[in-house]
Amino acid sequence: MPSLGADMEAGTLVEWKVAPGDRVRRGDIVAVVETQKGAIEIEIFEAGVVRELAVAPGSRVPVGALLALVGTEGAMQTPAPAAVAPIGPQPAVSLPSASPPPAPQPLAGARPLRTTPAARRRAGALGIALDGLRGTGVDGAICLADLPAGAPPRRGGFDPLGMRKAIAAAMGRSKREIPHYYLSQTVDLAPALERIERLNAGRSPPERLLPAAIMLRAAALAVAETPELNGFWGEDGFRPGDGVHVGWAVALRGGGLVAPAIRHADRMPLDALMTAMRDLVARARGGGLRGSELTDATITVTSLGDRGAESVLPIIHPPQVAILGFGRIVERPWVVGGTVVPRRVATLTLAGDHRASDGHRGGLLLARIDALLQRPETL
Amino acid sequence: MTRDETVALVADILSGIAPEADLSALPGDADLREALDLDSMDIVNFVAALHERTGRPIPEADTPKLLTLDGVVAYFEADAR
């Protein structure tokens, strides 16, 4: 059972995606595990042939315990097995030791069966096979509405108490261990928003961009130039990330949030980033996040959206060392060329880990994001 | 589309976005974002689904007209004329 975060102690095996005798490759999804953050697809980090499934669906399994045996290519003739997920239990302050391989691109090819955790739970309680159902949720996910009414649905697609405990554990650790510093800068968003509006004017609804996409793009590009703020803090100090993998904070219905990683976000053009964000939000809320997405993020970005507060002083998600926040876009008086004009602006904030960087470096990051957003045609 | 058809369509789309939503208890002029806790991504998905299910082009500038049940009904009623 892999650890999907410093706060995870156990997971419940929901479903096997492989059977004994199946050949698997690195990055294949082999199982679905229910965690405090919802149902997560578990990838395998070894190639080989599945020999034995050691755990039955429905079992609660502690982190580090054996899930299955896989015969690796070199050991096919011997009974030396390898555990499904060679990520052992992590000490309280460890780096994600086995950085999983890049996951297969989620946007191409056949989509796996998607089910919200609530629907999965009710289907289990009612003894209904999910394969025969037509999903009507976002991106075809099977949701509660697709199942016959049974017990009253629980609000949200996960256990709210478990989610609250997971957030409390991670944020409590952050506040105990990380000496945060905070920076804030108001950014003129008019040029970036005008660019988004121009692009959207000729597009059909499914192809439209959200302002958050261009903000995330600017943030990812700027983070790539500020490696001190992109990575992990562990027992041996700071370890830079192997790329800019931005954890995009997604609020879940009914409370709670999760910040799965968009790998190499700095290399994605605007449209690809928007597609990735839509996909991530749908899977965060509807089930189907992959384990590596919960552990890969090298920095987190949170955007409060159009009904949020004007600014956020965010809390770093350990073992990361920084988090960026975009407040709600508001129209405010702004001085342009000596004249006060109404302008759409947003407050950009940064919380940094003082063990890994200082405010000077953090200020450069905010200035760089601001500068990129003033030249949106390059984004 | 008639009001009933539009409301049924909206209910169907929203059941995938906000599964716990109960439209029958919702005043027609209530802001869907406030009443159902929808964010900008939800609204993008909602408008995209309205477009895909009705085939009607929906310019981005029309999105503010689609943020209440009455607004959506009026939008697609006008379309029929």
Tab-separated table of C-alpha atoms in Angstrom:
chain	number	residue	atom	x	y	z
A	1	MET	CA	0.000	0.000	0.000
A	2	PRO	CA	1.713	3.154	-1.153
A	3	SER	CA	1.780	6.301	0.940
A	4	LEU	CA	-0.175	8.990	-0.878
A	5	GLY	CA	0.830	11.766	1.469
A	6	ALA	CA	2.599	12.270	4.762
A	7	ASP	CA	-0.719	12.075	6.556
A	8	MET	CA	-1.907	8.732	5.167
A	9	GLU	CA	-1.917	5.700	7.473
A	10	ALA	CA	-4.022	3.184	5.572
A	11	GLY	CA	-6.229	2.770	2.532
A	12	THR	CA	-9.120	0.508	1.607
A	13	LEU	CA	-8.701	-1.578	-1.514
A	14	VAL	CA	-11.778	-0.911	-3.639
A	15	GLU	CA	-11.034	-2.809	-6.779
A	16	TRP	CA	-8.304	-4.673	-8.624
A	17	LYS	CA	-7.636	-3.557	-12.217
A	18	VAL	CA	-5.443	-6.594	-12.894
A	19	ALA	CA	-5.671	-10.335	-12.326
A	20	PRO	CA	-3.010	-12.987	-11.689
A	21	GLY	CA	-1.189	-13.721	-14.947
A	22	ASP	CA	-1.606	-10.180	-16.307
A	23	ARG	CA	1.486	-8.508	-17.677
A	24	VAL	CA	2.021	-4.995	-16.303
A	25	ARG	CA	4.291	-2.113	-17.245
A	26	ARG	CA	5.585	0.817	-15.230
A	27	GLY	CA	2.817	3.386	-14.841
A	28	ASP	CA	-0.074	0.960	-15.412
A	29	ILE	CA	-3.035	1.373	-13.083
A	30	VAL	CA	-3.403	-1.824	-11.098
A	31	ALA	CA	-5.882	-0.997	-8.351
A	32	VAL	CA	-8.248	1.593	-6.914
A	33	VAL	CA	-7.774	2.521	-3.270
A	34	GLU	CA	-10.179	4.571	-1.171
A	35	THR	CA	-8.306	7.121	0.930
A	36	GLN	CA	-9.291	10.131	2.985
A	37	LYS	CA	-8.938	12.086	-0.242
A	38	GLY	CA	-11.340	9.887	-2.198
A	39	ALA	CA	-10.795	6.953	-4.535
A	40	ILE	CA	-7.277	6.987	-5.984
A	41	GLU	CA	-5.941	4.909	-8.869
A	42	ILE	CA	-2.736	3.147	-7.895
A	43	GLU	CA	0.063	2.811	-10.423
A	44	ILE	CA	2.710	0.124	-10.485
A	45	PHE	CA	6.393	1.043	-10.616
A	46	GLU	CA	7.684	-2.320	-11.806
A	47	ALA	CA	7.256	-4.272	-15.003
A	48	GLY	CA	6.376	-7.953	-14.800
A	49	VAL	CA	3.591	-10.441	-14.394
A	50	VAL	CA	1.041	-10.383	-11.592
A	51	ARG	CA	1.430	-13.542	-9.542
A	52	GLU	CA	-0.894	-13.121	-6.635
A	53	LEU	CA	-3.359	-10.581	-5.306
A	54	ALA	CA	-2.779	-10.656	-1.554
A	55	VAL	CA	-5.685	-8.462	-0.517
A	56	ALA	CA	-9.401	-8.756	-1.234
A	57	PRO	CA	-11.506	-5.740	-2.238
A	58	GLY	CA	-13.022	-4.108	0.837
A	59	SER	CA	-9.950	-4.713	3.007
A	60	ARG	CA	-8.373	-1.852	4.915
A	61	VAL	CA	-4.608	-2.068	4.463
A	62	PRO	CA	-1.921	-0.124	6.375
A	63	VAL	CA	0.646	1.873	4.394
A	64	GLY	CA	3.587	-0.335	3.534
A	65	ALA	CA	1.682	-3.614	3.726
A	66	LEU	CA	1.767	-6.050	0.826
A	67	LEU	CA	-0.979	-5.698	-1.789
A	68	ALA	CA	0.152	-8.148	-4.450
A	69	LEU	CA	3.091	-10.105	-5.756
A	70	VAL	CA	4.584	-9.306	-9.144
A	71	GLY	CA	7.196	-11.459	-10.833
A	72	THR	CA	9.683	-9.077	-12.404
A	73	GLU	CA	11.159	-9.801	-15.818
A	74	GLY	CA	14.516	-10.912	-14.443
A	75	ALA	CA	12.992	-13.173	-11.844
A	76	MET	CA	10.383	-14.969	-13.872
A	77	GLN	CA	11.851	-18.418	-13.245
A	78	THR	CA	12.310	-17.916	-9.524
A	79	PRO	CA	9.715	-17.383	-6.877
A	80	ALA	CA	11.276	-14.068	-5.796
A	81	PRO	CA	8.399	-11.640	-5.802
A	82	ALA	CA	8.331	-7.870	-5.768
A	83	ALA	CA	5.766	-5.862	-3.935
A	84	VAL	CA	3.328	-3.974	-6.077
A	85	ALA	CA	4.354	-0.586	-4.840
A	86	PRO	CA	7.885	-0.342	-3.562
A	87	ILE	CA	7.158	2.859	-1.664
A	88	GLY	CA	7.487	1.878	1.960
A	89	PRO	CA	5.940	3.634	4.904
A	90	GLN	CA	7.487	7.061	5.148
A	91	PRO	CA	8.927	8.537	8.310
A	92	ALA	CA	7.270	11.756	9.381
A	93	VAL	CA	9.771	13.994	7.582
A	94	SER	CA	10.863	12.140	4.504
A	95	LEU	CA	11.051	12.982	0.872
A	96	PRO	CA	8.801	11.032	-1.445
A	97	SER	CA	11.496	8.418	-1.812
A	98	ALA	CA	10.488	6.580	-4.933
A	99	SER	CA	9.459	9.260	-7.362
A	100	PRO	CA	7.028	7.448	-9.635
A	101	PRO	CA	7.460	7.539	-13.389
A	102	PRO	CA	5.553	10.027	-15.487
A	103	ALA	CA	1.991	8.807	-15.611
A	104	PRO	CA	0.513	7.990	-19.001
A	105	GLN	CA	-1.130	11.074	-20.428
A	106	PRO	CA	-4.666	11.125	-19.097
A	107	LEU	CA	-6.095	12.904	-22.123
A	108	ALA	CA	-5.411	10.367	-24.822
A	109	GLY	CA	-6.869	6.962	-25.486
A	110	ALA	CA	-9.715	5.105	-23.857
A	111	ARG	CA	-10.975	6.465	-20.579
A	112	PRO	CA	-11.268	4.140	-17.644
A	113	LEU	CA	-14.590	3.616	-15.948
A	114	ARG	CA	-15.128	6.641	-13.726
A	115	THR	CA	-17.199	6.507	-10.614
A	116	THR	CA	-17.678	8.972	-7.826
A	117	PRO	CA	-16.717	7.507	-4.456
A	118	ALA	CA	-20.284	8.027	-3.227
A	119	ALA	CA	-21.674	6.108	-6.190
A	120	ARG	CA	-19.108	3.374	-5.693
A	121	ARG	CA	-20.094	3.086	-2.049
A	122	ARG	CA	-23.791	2.891	-2.804
A	123	ALA	CA	-23.240	0.419	-5.631
A	124	GLY	CA	-21.295	-1.726	-3.189
A	125	ALA	CA	-24.035	-1.452	-0.590
A	126	LEU	CA	-26.680	-2.359	-3.166
A	127	GLY	CA	-24.623	-5.098	-4.793
A	128	ILE	CA	-24.739	-3.492	-8.275
A	129	ALA	CA	-21.997	-3.989	-10.883
A	130	LEU	CA	-20.740	-0.631	-12.143
A	131	ASP	CA	-19.705	-1.926	-15.567
A	132	GLY	CA	-23.268	-2.062	-16.853
A	133	LEU	CA	-24.174	1.491	-15.931
A	134	ARG	CA	-24.115	4.572	-18.133
A	135	GLY	CA	-22.460	7.504	-16.384
A	136	THR	CA	-24.116	10.902	-16.676
A	137	GLY	CA	-21.672	12.801	-14.476
A	138	VAL	CA	-18.916	15.133	-15.630
A	139	ASP	CA	-16.908	13.395	-18.359
A	140	GLY	CA	-19.208	10.369	-18.192
A	141	ALA	CA	-18.490	9.503	-14.571
A	142	ILE	CA	-21.039	7.274	-12.871
A	143	CYS	CA	-22.557	9.386	-10.133
A	144	LEU	CA	-25.204	8.836	-7.476
A	145	ALA	CA	-27.953	9.855	-9.899
A	146	ASP	CA	-27.109	6.839	-12.061
A	147	LEU	CA	-27.870	4.410	-9.260
A	148	PRO	CA	-31.212	3.402	-7.783
A	149	ALA	CA	-32.005	5.306	-4.621
A	150	GLY	CA	-30.787	3.484	-1.559
A	151	ALA	CA	-29.558	4.945	1.659
A	152	PRO	CA	-29.535	8.761	1.695
A	153	PRO	CA	-26.405	10.045	-0.051
A	154	ARG	CA	-23.630	11.490	2.020
A	155	ARG	CA	-22.802	15.040	1.012
A	156	GLY	CA	-19.689	15.069	-1.161
A	157	GLY	CA	-17.942	12.113	-2.736
A	158	PHE	CA	-15.722	11.203	0.198
A	159	ASP	CA	-15.793	10.806	3.941
A	160	PRO	CA	-15.867	14.430	5.186
A	161	LEU	CA	-14.506	13.499	8.615
A	162	GLY	CA	-11.616	11.575	7.105
A	163	MET	CA	-10.846	14.443	4.744
A	164	ARG	CA	-10.887	16.893	7.656
A	165	LYS	CA	-8.468	14.682	9.590
A	166	ALA	CA	-6.125	14.440	6.586
A	167	ILE	CA	-6.073	18.225	6.186
A	168	ALA	CA	-5.588	18.707	9.928
A	169	ALA	CA	-2.618	16.323	9.951
A	170	ALA	CA	-0.864	17.941	6.979
A	171	MET	CA	-1.563	21.530	7.983
A	172	GLY	CA	-0.767	20.895	11.647
A	173	ARG	CA	2.588	19.484	10.634
A	174	SER	CA	3.187	22.455	8.345
A	175	LYS	CA	2.449	24.984	11.086
A	176	ARG	CA	4.610	23.102	13.608
A	177	GLU	CA	7.613	22.547	11.378
A	178	ILE	CA	7.719	25.151	8.616
A	179	PRO	CA	8.821	28.716	9.379
A	180	HIS	CA	6.591	30.474	6.866
A	181	TYR	CA	7.243	33.901	5.406
A	182	TYR	CA	4.541	35.696	3.443
A	183	LEU	CA	4.677	38.101	0.514
A	184	SER	CA	1.942	39.830	-1.398
A	185	GLN	CA	1.702	41.796	-4.614
A	186	THR	CA	-1.234	43.314	-6.469
A	187	VAL	CA	-1.110	42.436	-10.157
A	188	ASP	CA	-2.783	44.288	-13.024
A	189	LEU	CA	-4.649	41.514	-14.838
A	190	ALA	CA	-6.214	43.612	-17.607
A	191	PRO	CA	-3.775	42.554	-20.353
A	192	ALA	CA	-4.062	38.851	-19.471
A	193	LEU	CA	-7.858	38.961	-19.186
A	194	GLU	CA	-8.166	40.824	-22.484
A	195	ARG	CA	-6.081	38.143	-24.135
A	196	ILE	CA	-8.298	35.401	-22.691
A	197	GLU	CA	-11.404	37.262	-23.852
A	198	ARG	CA	-10.003	37.663	-27.375
A	199	LEU	CA	-9.122	33.973	-27.557
A	200	ASN	CA	-12.509	32.896	-26.188
A	201	ALA	CA	-14.495	35.108	-28.571
A	202	GLY	CA	-14.068	32.694	-31.454
A	203	ARG	CA	-14.386	29.503	-29.455
A	204	SER	CA	-17.250	27.166	-28.655
A	205	PRO	CA	-17.983	26.711	-24.932
A	206	PRO	CA	-16.016	23.481	-24.394
A	207	GLU	CA	-12.843	25.092	-25.792
A	208	ARG	CA	-12.902	28.242	-23.689
A	209	LEU	CA	-10.157	29.274	-21.333
A	210	LEU	CA	-10.540	30.393	-17.743
A	211	PRO	CA	-8.452	33.257	-16.347
A	212	ALA	CA	-6.991	30.714	-13.932
A	213	ALA	CA	-5.259	28.984	-16.869
A	214	ILE	CA	-3.189	32.017	-17.828
A	215	MET	CA	-2.376	32.759	-14.179
A	216	LEU	CA	-1.215	29.182	-13.704
A	217	ARG	CA	0.829	29.370	-16.901
A	218	ALA	CA	2.612	32.530	-15.736
A	219	ALA	CA	3.189	31.010	-12.309
A	220	ALA	CA	4.649	27.779	-13.733
A	221	LEU	CA	7.016	29.638	-16.072
A	222	ALA	CA	8.215	31.893	-13.259
A	223	VAL	CA	8.680	28.964	-10.855
A	224	ALA	CA	10.892	27.265	-13.459
A	225	GLU	CA	13.269	30.243	-13.073
A	226	THR	CA	13.181	30.077	-9.269
A	227	PRO	CA	14.364	26.562	-8.390
A	228	GLU	CA	14.841	27.421	-4.684
A	229	LEU	CA	11.073	27.503	-4.295
A	230	ASN	CA	10.346	24.370	-6.319
A	231	GLY	CA	10.973	21.074	-4.556
A	232	PHE	CA	10.917	19.332	-1.201
A	233	TRP	CA	12.286	19.772	2.313
A	234	GLY	CA	13.502	16.586	3.973
A	235	GLU	CA	15.925	15.295	6.560
A	236	ASP	CA	18.851	16.251	4.340
A	237	GLY	CA	17.557	19.719	3.647
A	238	PHE	CA	16.215	21.045	0.396
A	239	ARG	CA	15.951	18.867	-2.673
A	240	PRO	CA	14.957	20.633	-5.890
A	241	GLY	CA	12.090	19.161	-7.918
A	242	ASP	CA	12.861	17.231	-11.118
A	243	GLY	CA	10.518	19.569	-12.998
A	244	VAL	CA	7.786	22.089	-12.290
A	245	HIS	CA	4.927	19.875	-11.163
A	246	VAL	CA	2.273	22.288	-9.989
A	247	GLY	CA	-0.214	21.063	-7.414
A	248	TRP	CA	-3.477	22.716	-8.409
A	249	ALA	CA	-5.701	23.168	-5.352
A	250	VAL	CA	-9.230	21.921	-6.059
A	251	ALA	CA	-12.031	22.541	-3.585
A	252	LEU	CA	-14.301	19.533	-3.215
A	253	ARG	CA	-18.053	19.723	-2.914
A	254	GLY	CA	-19.119	19.432	0.684
A	255	GLY	CA	-15.773	20.690	2.014
A	256	GLY	CA	-12.177	19.676	1.854
A	257	LEU	CA	-9.662	20.064	-0.906
A	258	VAL	CA	-6.968	18.210	-2.765
A	259	ALA	CA	-4.048	19.595	-4.789
A	260	PRO	CA	-3.059	17.008	-7.413
A	261	ALA	CA	-0.021	17.647	-9.584
A	262	ILE	CA	0.053	18.843	-13.180
A	263	ARG	CA	3.396	17.432	-14.249
A	264	HIS	CA	5.723	19.769	-16.143
A	265	ALA	CA	3.117	22.519	-16.116
A	266	ASP	CA	5.751	25.005	-17.323
A	267	ARG	CA	6.042	23.114	-20.613
A	268	MET	CA	2.330	23.129	-21.384
A	269	PRO	CA	0.848	25.710	-23.743
A	270	LEU	CA	-2.240	27.535	-22.536
A	271	ASP	CA	-4.765	25.179	-24.139
A	272	ALA	CA	-3.057	22.043	-22.879
A	273	LEU	CA	-2.936	23.543	-19.402
A	274	MET	CA	-6.644	24.376	-19.468
A	275	THR	CA	-7.427	20.831	-20.626
A	276	ALA	CA	-5.266	19.431	-17.839
A	277	MET	CA	-6.989	21.640	-15.263
A	278	ARG	CA	-10.471	20.593	-16.412
A	279	ASP	CA	-9.463	16.960	-16.369
A	280	LEU	CA	-7.916	17.298	-12.913
A	281	VAL	CA	-10.927	19.072	-11.406
A	282	ALA	CA	-13.303	16.471	-12.869
A	283	ARG	CA	-11.226	13.616	-11.502
A	284	ALA	CA	-10.599	15.264	-8.131
A	285	ARG	CA	-14.360	15.621	-7.682
A	286	GLY	CA	-15.522	12.519	-9.518
A	287	GLY	CA	-12.868	9.996	-8.575
A	288	GLY	CA	-9.954	8.761	-10.651
A	289	LEU	CA	-6.936	10.690	-9.393
A	290	ARG	CA	-3.739	8.669	-9.626
A	291	GLY	CA	-1.472	8.036	-6.678
A	292	SER	CA	1.487	9.793	-8.301
A	293	GLU	CA	-0.621	12.930	-8.717
A	294	LEU	CA	-0.949	13.153	-4.938
A	295	THR	CA	2.786	12.894	-4.298
A	296	ASP	CA	4.499	14.550	-7.272
A	297	ALA	CA	3.676	18.245	-6.735
A	298	THR	CA	6.792	20.384	-6.255
A	299	ILE	CA	4.850	23.581	-5.448
A	300	THR	CA	1.160	24.341	-4.982
A	301	VAL	CA	-0.935	27.074	-6.595
A	302	THR	CA	-4.331	27.987	-5.213
A	303	SER	CA	-6.783	30.301	-6.937
A	304	LEU	CA	-9.765	31.504	-4.948
A	305	GLY	CA	-11.957	31.933	-8.022
A	306	ASP	CA	-14.663	34.470	-8.772
A	307	ARG	CA	-16.545	34.043	-5.491
A	308	GLY	CA	-13.522	33.848	-3.213
A	309	ALA	CA	-11.810	36.352	-0.945
A	310	GLU	CA	-9.513	39.072	-2.249
A	311	SER	CA	-6.361	37.426	-1.009
A	312	VAL	CA	-5.167	34.271	0.697
A	313	LEU	CA	-2.248	33.681	3.067
A	314	PRO	CA	-1.770	30.036	2.177
A	315	ILE	CA	-0.203	27.249	4.228
A	316	ILE	CA	2.611	25.254	2.656
A	317	HIS	CA	1.811	21.599	1.962
A	318	PRO	CA	4.745	19.563	3.327
A	319	PRO	CA	7.199	18.431	2.092
A	320	GLN	CA	6.895	21.279	-0.443
A	321	VAL	CA	8.583	24.608	0.333
A	322	ALA	CA	6.260	27.173	-1.229
A	323	ILE	CA	2.666	27.878	-2.185
A	324	LEU	CA	1.258	30.633	-4.390
A	325	GLY	CA	-2.222	32.112	-4.058
A	326	PHE	CA	-4.334	34.162	-6.457
A	327	GLY	CA	-7.197	36.118	-4.906
A	328	ARG	CA	-10.485	36.978	-6.612
A	329	ILE	CA	-10.228	39.321	-9.591
A	330	VAL	CA	-11.601	42.721	-8.546
A	331	GLU	CA	-11.966	46.096	-10.248
A	332	ARG	CA	-10.014	48.775	-8.386
A	333	PRO	CA	-8.617	52.262	-8.989
A	334	TRP	CA	-5.198	51.866	-10.547
A	335	VAL	CA	-2.638	54.419	-11.677
A	336	VAL	CA	-1.598	54.148	-15.318
A	337	GLY	CA	0.719	56.843	-16.665
A	338	GLY	CA	-0.152	59.253	-13.854
A	339	THR	CA	-3.912	58.832	-14.239
A	340	VAL	CA	-6.269	56.841	-12.018
A	341	VAL	CA	-8.286	54.369	-14.065
A	342	PRO	CA	-10.559	51.440	-13.161
A	343	ARG	CA	-8.597	48.253	-13.578
A	344	ARG	CA	-9.122	44.541	-13.006
A	345	VAL	CA	-6.479	43.396	-10.538
A	346	ALA	CA	-5.793	40.421	-8.275
A	347	THR	CA	-3.689	39.966	-5.171
A	348	LEU	CA	-0.937	37.422	-5.674
A	349	THR	CA	0.537	35.931	-2.509
A	350	LEU	CA	3.362	33.587	-1.667
A	351	ALA	CA	4.110	31.585	1.460
A	352	GLY	CA	7.696	30.376	1.477
A	353	ASP	CA	9.633	28.012	3.751
A	354	HIS	CA	12.349	30.102	5.401
A	355	ARG	CA	14.537	27.001	5.764
A	356	ALA	CA	14.769	26.783	1.974
A	357	SER	CA	14.607	30.400	0.787
A	358	ASP	CA	14.099	33.947	1.923
A	359	GLY	CA	11.833	36.819	1.068
A	360	HIS	CA	14.171	38.328	-1.464
A	361	ARG	CA	13.974	35.237	-3.647
A	362	GLY	CA	10.249	34.958	-3.082
A	363	GLY	CA	9.801	38.591	-4.106
A	364	LEU	CA	11.628	37.922	-7.353
A	365	LEU	CA	9.194	35.090	-8.082
A	366	LEU	CA	6.175	37.351	-7.588
A	367	ALA	CA	7.766	40.095	-9.699
A	368	ARG	CA	8.437	37.586	-12.461
A	369	ILE	CA	4.837	36.323	-12.474
A	370	ASP	CA	3.632	39.938	-12.605
A	371	ALA	CA	5.964	40.738	-15.500
A	372	LEU	CA	4.830	37.679	-17.479
A	373	LEU	CA	1.170	38.619	-17.002
A	374	GLN	CA	1.858	42.084	-18.462
A	375	ARG	CA	2.987	40.427	-21.707
A	376	PRO	CA	0.263	37.807	-22.113
A	377	GLU	CA	0.885	37.352	-25.841
A	378	THR	CA	3.991	35.380	-24.835
A	379	LEU	CA	2.019	33.057	-22.566
B	1	MET	CA	-37.765	24.697	-25.642
B	2	THR	CA	-40.582	24.813	-23.095
B	3	ARG	CA	-39.866	25.731	-19.517
B	4	ASP	CA	-40.317	22.129	-18.387
B	5	GLU	CA	-37.911	20.833	-21.018
B	6	THR	CA	-35.296	23.408	-20.107
B	7	VAL	CA	-35.628	22.782	-16.380
B	8	ALA	CA	-35.305	19.042	-16.965
B	9	LEU	CA	-32.199	19.601	-19.067
B	10	VAL	CA	-30.648	21.881	-16.437
B	11	ALA	CA	-31.439	19.362	-13.696
B	12	ASP	CA	-29.851	16.582	-15.711
B	13	ILE	CA	-26.667	18.562	-16.380
B	14	LEU	CA	-26.390	19.798	-12.803
B	15	SER	CA	-26.837	16.291	-11.401
B	16	GLY	CA	-23.402	15.573	-12.836
B	17	ILE	CA	-21.844	18.766	-11.472
B	18	ALA	CA	-23.609	19.149	-8.121
B	19	PRO	CA	-25.088	15.691	-7.431
B	20	GLU	CA	-26.786	16.750	-4.202
B	21	ALA	CA	-28.568	19.719	-5.836
B	22	ASP	CA	-32.360	19.814	-5.513
B	23	LEU	CA	-33.692	22.162	-8.188
B	24	SER	CA	-37.314	21.781	-7.080
B	25	ALA	CA	-36.479	23.747	-3.939
B	26	LEU	CA	-34.617	26.453	-5.847
B	27	PRO	CA	-36.239	29.839	-6.612
B	28	GLY	CA	-36.111	30.600	-10.344
B	29	ASP	CA	-34.190	33.809	-9.796
B	30	ALA	CA	-31.589	32.343	-7.421
B	31	ASP	CA	-27.978	32.638	-8.556
B	32	LEU	CA	-26.962	29.056	-9.316
B	33	ARG	CA	-23.380	29.782	-8.267
B	34	GLU	CA	-24.460	30.888	-4.805
B	35	ALA	CA	-27.266	28.379	-4.336
B	36	LEU	CA	-25.310	25.331	-5.505
B	37	ASP	CA	-21.771	26.461	-4.635
B	38	LEU	CA	-20.581	26.353	-8.245
B	39	ASP	CA	-17.142	27.703	-9.160
B	40	SER	CA	-15.951	29.087	-12.488
B	41	MET	CA	-14.895	25.626	-13.693
B	42	ASP	CA	-18.394	24.310	-12.906
B	43	ILE	CA	-19.916	27.182	-14.884
B	44	VAL	CA	-17.638	26.476	-17.857
B	45	ASN	CA	-18.744	22.834	-17.751
B	46	PHE	CA	-22.409	23.826	-17.345
B	47	VAL	CA	-22.347	26.173	-20.357
B	48	ALA	CA	-20.396	23.627	-22.397
B	49	ALA	CA	-23.027	20.977	-21.588
B	50	LEU	CA	-25.899	23.345	-22.492
B	51	HIS	CA	-24.169	23.976	-25.806
B	52	GLU	CA	-23.534	20.302	-26.483
B	53	ARG	CA	-27.021	19.152	-25.505
B	54	THR	CA	-28.929	21.851	-27.426
B	55	GLY	CA	-26.533	22.477	-30.316
B	56	ARG	CA	-27.021	26.187	-29.818
B	57	PRO	CA	-23.958	28.433	-30.046
B	58	ILE	CA	-23.492	30.324	-26.769
B	59	PRO	CA	-21.134	33.311	-26.985
B	60	GLU	CA	-19.047	33.859	-23.868
B	61	ALA	CA	-20.719	37.233	-23.344
B	62	ASP	CA	-24.035	35.377	-22.791
B	63	THR	CA	-22.744	33.387	-19.815
B	64	PRO	CA	-24.137	35.943	-17.292
B	65	LYS	CA	-27.626	35.264	-18.712
B	66	LEU	CA	-27.314	31.593	-17.800
B	67	LEU	CA	-26.660	31.924	-14.082
B	68	THR	CA	-30.268	31.523	-12.908
B	69	LEU	CA	-32.899	28.941	-13.765
B	70	ASP	CA	-35.196	31.695	-15.121
B	71	GLY	CA	-32.303	33.045	-17.166
B	72	VAL	CA	-31.632	29.699	-18.821
B	73	VAL	CA	-35.360	29.201	-19.520
B	74	ALA	CA	-35.637	32.660	-21.115
B	75	TYR	CA	-32.481	32.096	-23.140
B	76	PHE	CA	-33.773	28.937	-24.771
B	77	GLU	CA	-37.363	30.208	-25.087
B	78	ALA	CA	-36.100	33.161	-27.101
B	79	ASP	CA	-34.205	30.696	-29.230
B	80	ALA	CA	-37.415	28.943	-30.287
B	81	ARG	CA	-39.019	32.086	-31.667
